[in-house]
Amino acid sequence: MKMPFFAGRAAAGTAPAPFAKRRTANRSLSLLLLFPLLFLAMLIGAVAGLDSPILLVIVSGAIFAMLAFFLVNAHILLHLLFLVTFVIQGSALYFFGMRSATWIAVGMAGLFGMRTFMDLVVKSRQQKKRTTEVSQSVSLVMLPFYAYLLCYMVSIILNRPSAGQLMSALKSNLPVFGVLLAFYWFAWRPVSLERLWQSLIWIGLLQLPVVLYQHFFVSTKRDNGFDSVVGTFGGTPLGGGLSSMLVLFIVGISVYALARWNRGLMSRSMALLVFSIGLAVILLGEVKAAFIWLPLGVFIVLRQRIMKNLLSVIGYGILALALVGSIYAVYNALYWGQTLSRTSDLEGKLNAGGGYFFDTHNVNYLTGEIGRGASLALWAKDGASSLPKRLLGYGPGASKSSSSIGGSGVIARRFAPLNVDATALAVLLWDVGILGALAYSMMTVGGVLLGWRYMRRGQGSAANMAMVEASVAVLVIYVSLLIYNRTMLDEPTVQLLYLFCLGTVVQVCRHGAAAVQEAPSVAQTGPVPSARRPGRIPARAAATQWRAHGE
């Protein structure tokens, strides 16, 4: 009698057991994994022998994180990346003073990128063929992206930056791009993509209690309240932080809620609740660009309602003026009153209210601060740059003023004590030159154009249309962010929202037809429809198609 856990030979002339091949493959995989697991166990034991609890926690945590990402699908990993980047790392910095908390988000983004490449390697050829047959061209985004990477690598080869400068630049610029590649390479379940957007709404609603605390208990301790309300997006109580990113994020989830309501996917009361909470956060955040960002985003997602007839244009115009007037009144009462009252002439008031943005001479050699317009003028007037430096820059990280890894870059040291990296466009011009800056900018503009074309066709499902409309609204704001600050190139929170919106447009335009064939109503949260209904893809085939990045 044979024991059940021992496999016998198949009888001669009979077909092999159904799971014989699978057992052989699993046994081979187990033997293959045995050696690296033994090595990791020996490494942990060696570190434990050093009698350093902190080092043991760091090493073992990194190892177990690497092992865990093999067992968790990309959908859950991206949810975790949202949580770590938008909530945990900023809160750790603001409330606990952990200056290295940014590395948590960078490490998580690196894990997600590694998982993306791993899924690309193991993805079947049949799945790749199926997804490309129904795809649409997304070259408006991907060609500039590849051109930017090419300029990035060529600039490294030509300038040969120091190891510290290069590591600092790579850490700041590249890890989060795995999000864009994941949405380009793979077809995600429509329900998964929709739930990712809905998770952003919950993160946005979480900002209200944090913002209330920061406004009433933190900003009052500062000489001025500017940039002190940052939510969970990073900063320090007395030094300020990413208040602009907080407002941009809230604008994004607010217009997404309006887009869902406009497409019949969200009730009016829920949309008004989300928008009202978002408006409260914006009013407490004090970001001048909100005057432009919020009305612009609302117009993009409600453009058909607004332009329906003359009465609609007038009605929504009145609401827009009331909204802008309310924001100005609150900002003036909470933040700007004392600043604007110090100057009596109109020119002084305009400059204090934001006119300094265009001042090409706004340079302070004592503090090192340099205005946005002045940062671009400094690059334009640089007489020491040769033609190759103009076209391809001085190497990644050249304009970085400070870094925990490699210190300041070559350009930052030349112009010290000035912070020449005041804007993303200035950083791109110094680091990767005109060609690299043009490629990066065209990637953002290409996302807007690609999404706008999809919106004009109007052939997508209601959920897809809402996500693309919100993405286009956010990407239009990101175009302005190129000359607003430098956070697009060195802050994980800013990069993650940007590449997620860009990836959403690419995903819907490239794989949206497959999603519509599989699930015509992507607003449903149930499983993939059964194959019994005519015209549907069989459930088993659909499971193969969405296995890598589905639920």
XYZ file of C-alpha atoms in Angstrom:
551
model
C 0.000 0.000 0.000
C 1.390 3.327 -1.043
C 1.333 6.217 1.361
C -0.601 9.227 0.011
C 2.321 11.553 0.373
C 4.613 9.461 -1.779
C 4.204 9.755 -5.534
C 4.539 6.531 -7.484
C 5.453 6.055 -11.112
C 2.728 6.204 -13.693
C 1.815 2.911 -15.300
C 3.336 2.237 -18.672
C 1.337 3.594 -21.537
C -0.850 5.814 -19.344
C -0.971 9.568 -19.329
C 0.819 11.335 -16.489
C -1.164 12.521 -13.503
C -2.845 15.912 -13.988
C -0.700 17.612 -11.368
C 2.537 15.746 -11.982
C 4.088 18.555 -13.988
C 2.935 21.123 -11.459
C 4.482 19.122 -8.585
C 7.763 18.907 -10.463
C 7.765 22.641 -11.124
C 6.928 23.420 -7.478
C 9.665 21.079 -6.246
C 12.198 22.735 -8.527
C 11.117 26.174 -7.388
C 11.368 25.146 -3.727
C 14.885 23.847 -4.225
C 15.802 27.019 -6.072
C 14.520 29.205 -3.229
C 16.220 27.105 -0.572
C 19.696 28.548 -1.166
C 18.823 32.270 -0.994
C 16.685 31.627 2.098
C 19.601 29.862 3.797
C 21.842 32.788 2.874
C 19.369 35.294 4.336
C 19.090 33.250 7.517
C 22.888 33.217 7.875
C 22.992 36.977 7.235
C 20.436 37.674 9.953
C 22.340 35.421 12.333
C 25.607 37.212 11.565
C 24.030 40.621 12.163
C 22.451 39.389 15.407
C 25.921 38.358 16.547
C 27.087 41.969 16.339
C 24.863 42.777 19.355
C 23.320 45.856 17.677
C 19.509 45.817 18.005
C 19.052 48.825 15.697
C 21.147 47.289 12.929
C 19.322 43.982 13.370
C 15.933 45.665 13.022
C 17.040 47.542 9.890
C 18.524 44.510 8.150
C 15.781 42.054 9.106
C 13.072 44.590 8.236
C 14.574 45.149 4.801
C 14.859 41.406 4.185
C 11.321 40.606 5.251
C 10.007 43.516 3.182
C 11.768 42.101 0.143
C 10.249 38.684 0.794
C 6.777 40.065 1.430
C 6.537 41.850 -1.879
C 6.761 38.507 -3.693
C 3.617 37.349 -1.920
C 1.502 40.515 -2.340
C 0.062 41.502 -5.711
C 0.742 44.890 -7.264
C -2.739 46.222 -6.500
C -2.204 45.869 -2.747
C 1.378 47.132 -3.040
C 0.142 50.320 -4.705
C -2.404 50.826 -1.922
C 0.427 50.432 0.583
C 2.543 52.862 -1.416
C -0.293 55.418 -1.216
C -0.563 54.915 2.544
C 3.182 55.136 3.154
C 3.751 58.124 0.865
C 0.686 60.270 1.526
C 0.192 59.502 5.229
C 2.993 57.742 7.080
C 6.216 59.370 5.905
C 4.898 62.946 6.145
C 3.401 62.337 9.579
C 6.646 60.770 10.804
C 8.553 63.861 9.707
C 6.059 66.418 11.045
C 5.073 64.869 14.375
C 8.181 62.855 15.277
C 10.970 64.790 13.540
C 12.197 61.792 11.529
C 14.099 63.538 8.744
C 14.932 60.237 7.082
C 11.235 59.335 6.764
C 11.352 60.165 3.050
C 13.432 57.038 2.591
C 10.402 54.977 3.659
C 8.421 56.209 0.663
C 11.435 55.895 -1.648
C 12.047 52.328 -0.503
C 8.398 51.404 -0.974
C 8.418 52.916 -4.458
C 11.550 50.905 -5.222
C 9.824 47.700 -4.086
C 6.852 48.460 -6.296
C 9.156 49.096 -9.248
C 10.945 45.800 -8.651
C 7.612 43.997 -8.491
C 6.607 45.640 -11.762
C 9.755 44.419 -13.506
C 9.326 40.961 -12.012
C 5.762 40.748 -13.333
C 7.002 41.885 -16.736
C 9.504 39.032 -16.827
C 7.012 36.321 -15.866
C 4.096 37.673 -17.895
C 3.025 35.216 -20.587
C 3.454 36.018 -24.248
C -0.203 35.295 -24.839
C -1.262 37.968 -22.362
C 1.052 40.499 -23.972
C -0.448 39.775 -27.401
C -3.997 40.095 -26.083
C -3.442 43.466 -24.459
C -1.631 45.017 -27.403
C -4.299 44.053 -29.932
C -6.849 46.383 -28.299
C -4.446 49.162 -27.311
C -4.346 52.700 -28.574
C -1.244 54.749 -29.152
C 0.147 56.388 -26.028
C 3.315 57.656 -27.705
C 2.462 61.217 -26.636
C 3.528 60.176 -23.137
C 5.909 57.277 -23.558
C 8.174 58.726 -26.269
C 8.985 61.841 -24.172
C 9.472 59.548 -21.175
C 12.036 57.411 -23.002
C 13.666 60.571 -24.385
C 13.986 61.929 -20.840
C 15.615 58.709 -19.649
C 18.005 58.850 -22.622
C 19.004 62.446 -21.844
C 19.396 61.452 -18.194
C 21.828 58.636 -19.029
C 23.762 60.630 -21.637
C 24.187 63.499 -19.172
C 25.592 61.048 -16.631
C 28.077 59.682 -19.175
C 29.207 63.115 -20.349
C 29.540 64.759 -16.921
C 30.540 61.794 -14.743
C 29.075 63.161 -11.502
C 30.389 62.005 -8.166
C 28.929 58.875 -6.629
C 27.203 60.843 -3.867
C 25.649 63.341 -6.273
C 24.484 60.566 -8.598
C 22.967 58.476 -5.796
C 21.129 61.513 -4.466
C 19.715 62.281 -7.914
C 18.693 58.689 -8.619
C 16.986 58.416 -5.242
C 15.024 61.615 -5.847
C 14.034 61.179 -9.504
C 13.569 57.611 -10.678
C 11.983 55.141 -8.185
C 8.374 56.367 -8.529
C 8.448 55.979 -12.330
C 7.656 52.313 -11.714
C 4.024 53.402 -11.258
C 3.863 54.750 -14.808
C 5.499 51.625 -16.220
C 3.093 49.365 -14.319
C 0.116 51.103 -15.901
C 1.752 51.063 -19.328
C 2.857 47.426 -19.382
C -0.115 45.746 -17.728
C -3.886 45.805 -18.073
C -5.354 46.427 -14.618
C -8.806 45.361 -13.523
C -11.134 48.372 -13.961
C -12.495 47.859 -10.444
C -8.938 47.903 -9.047
C -8.149 51.183 -10.739
C -11.385 52.704 -9.510
C -10.701 51.604 -5.944
C -7.273 53.202 -6.064
C -8.915 56.520 -6.882
C -11.478 56.035 -4.138
C -8.673 55.400 -1.637
C -7.310 58.847 -2.517
C -10.651 60.337 -1.469
C -10.371 58.700 1.952
C -6.821 60.002 2.352
C -8.092 63.479 1.432
C -10.873 63.323 4.023
C -8.287 62.316 6.620
C -6.525 65.659 6.126
C -9.275 67.741 7.755
C -8.616 66.880 11.432
C -4.856 67.110 10.883
C -5.213 70.501 9.192
C -7.460 71.815 11.972
C -4.850 70.867 14.555
C -2.029 72.444 12.574
C -3.938 75.661 11.992
C -5.155 76.277 15.533
C -2.284 74.814 17.574
C 0.838 75.078 15.383
C 0.594 78.069 13.046
C -0.094 80.409 15.992
C 3.391 79.666 17.337
C 5.095 80.937 14.173
C 5.957 84.500 13.190
C 3.841 83.944 10.079
C 1.364 81.214 9.287
C 2.614 80.612 5.749
C 3.203 76.955 4.803
C 2.541 75.751 8.349
C -0.568 73.758 7.385
C 0.741 70.724 5.510
C -1.564 67.870 6.545
C 0.227 64.520 6.328
C 2.358 65.531 3.334
C 5.546 66.450 5.126
C 7.177 69.411 6.805
C 8.097 70.658 10.255
C 5.957 72.600 12.746
C 8.173 75.689 12.721
C 9.748 75.388 9.279
C 6.681 74.648 7.158
C 6.546 72.210 4.288
C 4.423 70.873 1.457
C 1.306 72.994 1.880
C 1.105 73.416 -1.909
C 1.069 69.634 -2.350
C -1.706 69.344 0.236
C -3.849 71.813 -1.691
C -3.041 70.182 -5.034
C -4.003 66.754 -3.681
C -7.264 68.118 -2.274
C -8.082 69.789 -5.583
C -7.501 66.438 -7.295
C -9.859 64.442 -5.070
C -12.444 67.244 -5.118
C -12.655 67.342 -8.901
C -12.725 63.532 -8.990
C -15.750 63.549 -6.694
C -17.435 66.108 -8.968
C -16.563 64.009 -12.016
C -18.124 60.907 -10.440
C -21.256 62.879 -9.571
C -21.401 64.287 -13.079
C -21.211 60.750 -14.497
C -23.878 59.389 -12.170
C -21.473 57.327 -10.036
C -21.781 59.325 -6.803
C -24.733 60.914 -5.079
C -24.997 64.691 -4.949
C -24.827 64.754 -1.161
C -21.637 62.690 -1.071
C -19.999 64.807 -3.783
C -20.913 67.997 -1.901
C -19.547 66.527 1.320
C -16.196 65.680 -0.283
C -16.016 69.060 -2.013
C -16.925 70.942 1.173
C -14.287 69.157 3.238
C -11.765 69.775 0.462
C -12.673 73.465 0.354
C -12.216 73.713 4.125
C -8.733 72.213 3.829
C -7.883 74.595 0.968
C -9.053 77.609 2.971
C -6.810 76.625 5.869
C -3.877 75.737 3.634
C -3.000 79.224 2.268
C -1.752 78.514 -1.234
C -2.215 81.397 -3.660
C -2.339 79.076 -6.643
C -5.654 77.727 -5.341
C -7.291 80.752 -6.993
C -6.402 79.189 -10.356
C -6.165 75.478 -9.600
C -9.614 74.862 -8.159
C -11.737 76.786 -10.727
C -9.654 75.315 -13.552
C -10.131 71.755 -12.311
C -13.870 72.260 -11.806
C -14.220 73.657 -15.325
C -12.452 70.656 -16.892
C -14.676 68.037 -15.233
C -17.919 70.028 -15.573
C -17.186 71.632 -18.937
C -20.223 70.078 -20.645
C -22.605 71.323 -17.969
C -21.014 74.775 -17.920
C -20.988 75.238 -21.705
C -24.463 73.788 -22.205
C -26.060 77.193 -22.822
C -25.678 80.862 -21.967
C -27.607 80.574 -18.711
C -25.336 77.761 -17.557
C -22.251 79.834 -18.369
C -23.607 82.781 -16.396
C -24.722 80.625 -13.469
C -21.461 78.734 -13.126
C -19.547 81.973 -13.660
C -21.302 83.501 -10.669
C -20.524 80.426 -8.578
C -16.862 80.584 -9.658
C -16.612 84.260 -8.675
C -18.227 83.508 -5.335
C -15.777 80.645 -4.774
C -12.723 82.743 -5.622
C -14.046 85.633 -3.540
C -14.558 83.352 -0.552
C -11.026 81.991 -0.814
C -9.615 85.524 -1.032
C -11.671 86.741 1.937
C -10.544 83.867 4.145
C -6.898 84.144 3.078
C -6.937 87.891 3.623
C -8.443 87.515 7.092
C -6.196 84.663 8.223
C -2.888 85.323 6.474
C -2.534 88.339 4.231
C -4.080 91.175 6.195
C -0.964 92.325 8.015
C 1.331 91.734 5.041
C -0.772 93.724 2.576
C -1.470 96.533 5.034
C 2.243 97.333 5.318
C 2.321 98.737 1.772
C 0.138 101.619 0.671
C 0.710 101.693 -3.093
C -0.879 99.267 -5.583
C 2.452 97.981 -6.867
C 3.566 97.011 -3.387
C 0.313 95.198 -2.675
C 0.533 93.256 -5.941
C 4.124 92.291 -5.217
C 3.273 91.166 -1.690
C 0.310 89.200 -2.982
C 2.378 87.167 -5.461
C 3.821 89.553 -8.029
C 7.326 88.644 -6.853
C 6.849 85.422 -8.831
C 7.811 87.215 -12.070
C 10.647 89.286 -10.590
C 13.888 88.203 -12.275
C 15.945 90.138 -9.708
C 14.423 88.571 -6.602
C 17.671 87.255 -5.098
C 18.642 87.332 -1.427
C 22.326 86.578 -0.887
C 21.948 86.571 2.896
C 19.352 83.786 3.113
C 20.125 82.127 -0.223
C 16.510 82.427 -1.369
C 15.954 83.044 -5.069
C 12.664 83.792 -6.793
C 11.053 81.576 -9.381
C 11.622 83.992 -12.237
C 15.118 84.748 -10.998
C 16.058 81.042 -10.995
C 15.338 80.829 -14.731
C 17.038 84.155 -15.444
C 20.170 82.933 -13.649
C 20.406 79.933 -15.994
C 19.735 82.055 -19.077
C 22.472 84.568 -18.168
C 25.111 81.992 -17.307
C 28.053 82.772 -19.565
C 30.164 79.784 -18.508
C 27.918 77.179 -20.135
C 29.041 75.559 -23.380
C 26.669 74.236 -26.029
C 26.781 70.624 -24.714
C 26.063 71.913 -21.220
C 23.130 73.922 -22.524
C 21.693 70.934 -24.358
C 22.372 68.140 -21.841
C 23.165 69.930 -18.604
C 25.787 69.358 -15.922
C 24.559 65.949 -14.801
C 21.744 64.744 -12.522
C 21.932 66.339 -9.094
C 24.177 69.202 -10.244
C 21.818 71.908 -8.958
C 20.812 70.159 -5.723
C 21.543 72.531 -2.868
C 21.818 69.926 -0.133
C 21.549 66.189 0.280
C 21.893 63.647 3.048
C 23.941 61.427 0.726
C 26.358 63.394 -1.411
C 26.076 67.028 -0.378
C 25.617 69.833 -2.885
C 25.989 69.461 -6.641
C 28.590 71.209 -8.798
C 26.225 74.021 -9.852
C 24.924 74.504 -6.319
C 28.493 74.893 -5.065
C 29.360 77.356 -7.836
C 26.447 79.671 -6.997
C 26.494 79.131 -3.217
C 24.870 80.375 -1.030
C 22.023 80.758 -3.549
C 19.525 77.912 -3.878
C 19.487 77.680 -7.663
C 17.036 74.745 -7.594
C 14.029 76.951 -6.897
C 11.821 75.478 -9.634
C 11.560 72.130 -11.388
C 12.246 73.752 -14.744
C 15.433 75.359 -13.416
C 16.573 72.003 -12.018
C 15.935 70.291 -15.350
C 17.812 72.958 -17.306
C 20.844 72.751 -15.033
C 20.874 68.953 -14.687
C 19.767 67.533 -18.062
C 19.780 70.637 -20.263
C 17.293 71.934 -22.765
C 16.698 68.515 -24.327
C 15.971 66.815 -21.019
C 13.762 69.660 -19.805
C 11.833 69.624 -23.076
C 11.320 65.855 -22.900
C 10.105 65.974 -19.284
C 7.751 68.875 -20.017
C 6.374 67.180 -23.135
C 5.650 64.076 -21.075
C 3.291 66.146 -18.909
C 1.775 68.019 -21.834
C 1.419 64.728 -23.727
C -0.600 63.303 -20.857
C -2.967 66.273 -21.037
C -3.390 65.950 -24.807
C -3.855 62.174 -24.681
C -6.480 62.444 -21.959
C -8.253 65.317 -23.702
C -8.564 63.277 -26.893
C -10.101 60.437 -24.896
C -12.542 62.848 -23.264
C -13.561 64.324 -26.618
C -14.317 60.870 -28.060
C -16.530 60.113 -25.067
C -16.550 56.387 -25.848
C -15.331 55.145 -22.490
C -17.329 53.910 -19.544
C -18.573 56.355 -16.924
C -15.921 55.320 -14.394
C -13.109 55.613 -16.949
C -14.310 59.029 -18.072
C -14.405 60.281 -14.472
C -10.868 59.057 -13.778
C -9.469 60.522 -17.001
C -11.199 63.869 -16.433
C -9.769 64.134 -12.925
C -6.342 63.051 -14.194
C -6.337 65.667 -16.937
C -7.341 68.369 -14.443
C -4.460 67.406 -12.146
C -1.966 67.138 -15.022
C -2.876 70.637 -16.224
C -1.994 71.862 -12.737
C 1.271 69.942 -12.896
C 2.207 71.832 -16.059
C 2.105 75.016 -13.989
C 4.005 73.258 -11.194
C 7.079 73.101 -13.433
C 7.669 76.792 -12.721
C 6.060 76.861 -9.263
C 8.568 74.841 -7.213
C 10.976 71.911 -7.553
C 8.909 69.243 -5.789
C 8.104 67.356 -9.013
C 11.684 66.110 -9.018
C 12.489 65.387 -5.367
C 9.311 64.822 -3.333
C 7.716 61.351 -3.424
C 4.242 62.715 -2.609
C 4.269 65.073 -5.585
C 5.798 62.488 -7.913
C 3.391 59.711 -6.906
C 0.230 61.724 -7.594
C 1.704 62.993 -10.859
C 2.712 59.577 -12.177
C -0.495 57.949 -10.939
C -2.595 60.459 -12.902
C -0.318 60.088 -15.916
C -0.488 56.319 -15.581
C -4.287 56.415 -15.336
C -4.508 58.203 -18.684
C -2.055 55.753 -20.251
C -3.866 52.744 -18.755
C -7.337 53.777 -19.925
C -6.195 54.792 -23.404
C -3.976 51.728 -23.925
C -6.020 49.006 -22.226
C -9.436 50.586 -21.886
C -10.940 48.642 -24.803
C -10.053 45.349 -23.127
C -11.602 46.582 -19.912
C -14.836 47.508 -21.664
C -15.024 44.083 -23.332
C -14.532 42.342 -20.032
C -16.700 44.531 -17.806
C -18.888 47.098 -19.547
C -19.953 48.675 -16.244
C -16.736 49.266 -14.368
C -18.601 51.060 -11.623
C -19.686 47.648 -10.354
C -17.611 46.304 -7.498
C -18.489 42.660 -8.009
C -16.351 39.961 -9.638
C -15.738 39.623 -13.335
C -19.028 38.726 -15.099
C -19.678 35.063 -15.795
C -19.008 33.555 -19.206
C -22.602 32.385 -19.463
C -23.730 35.779 -20.678
C -23.230 36.285 -24.412
C -20.499 38.597 -25.622
C -18.391 38.324 -22.461
C -14.881 37.043 -22.092
C -14.896 33.747 -20.153
C -14.069 34.165 -16.499
C -11.074 31.843 -16.680
C -9.485 33.735 -19.576
C -10.148 37.012 -17.843
C -8.438 35.740 -14.716
C -5.344 34.979 -16.756
C -5.416 38.396 -18.350
C -5.640 40.342 -15.081
C -3.667 37.993 -12.845
C -0.505 40.059 -12.569
C -2.033 43.346 -11.499
C -5.600 42.476 -10.587
C -7.174 41.627 -7.308
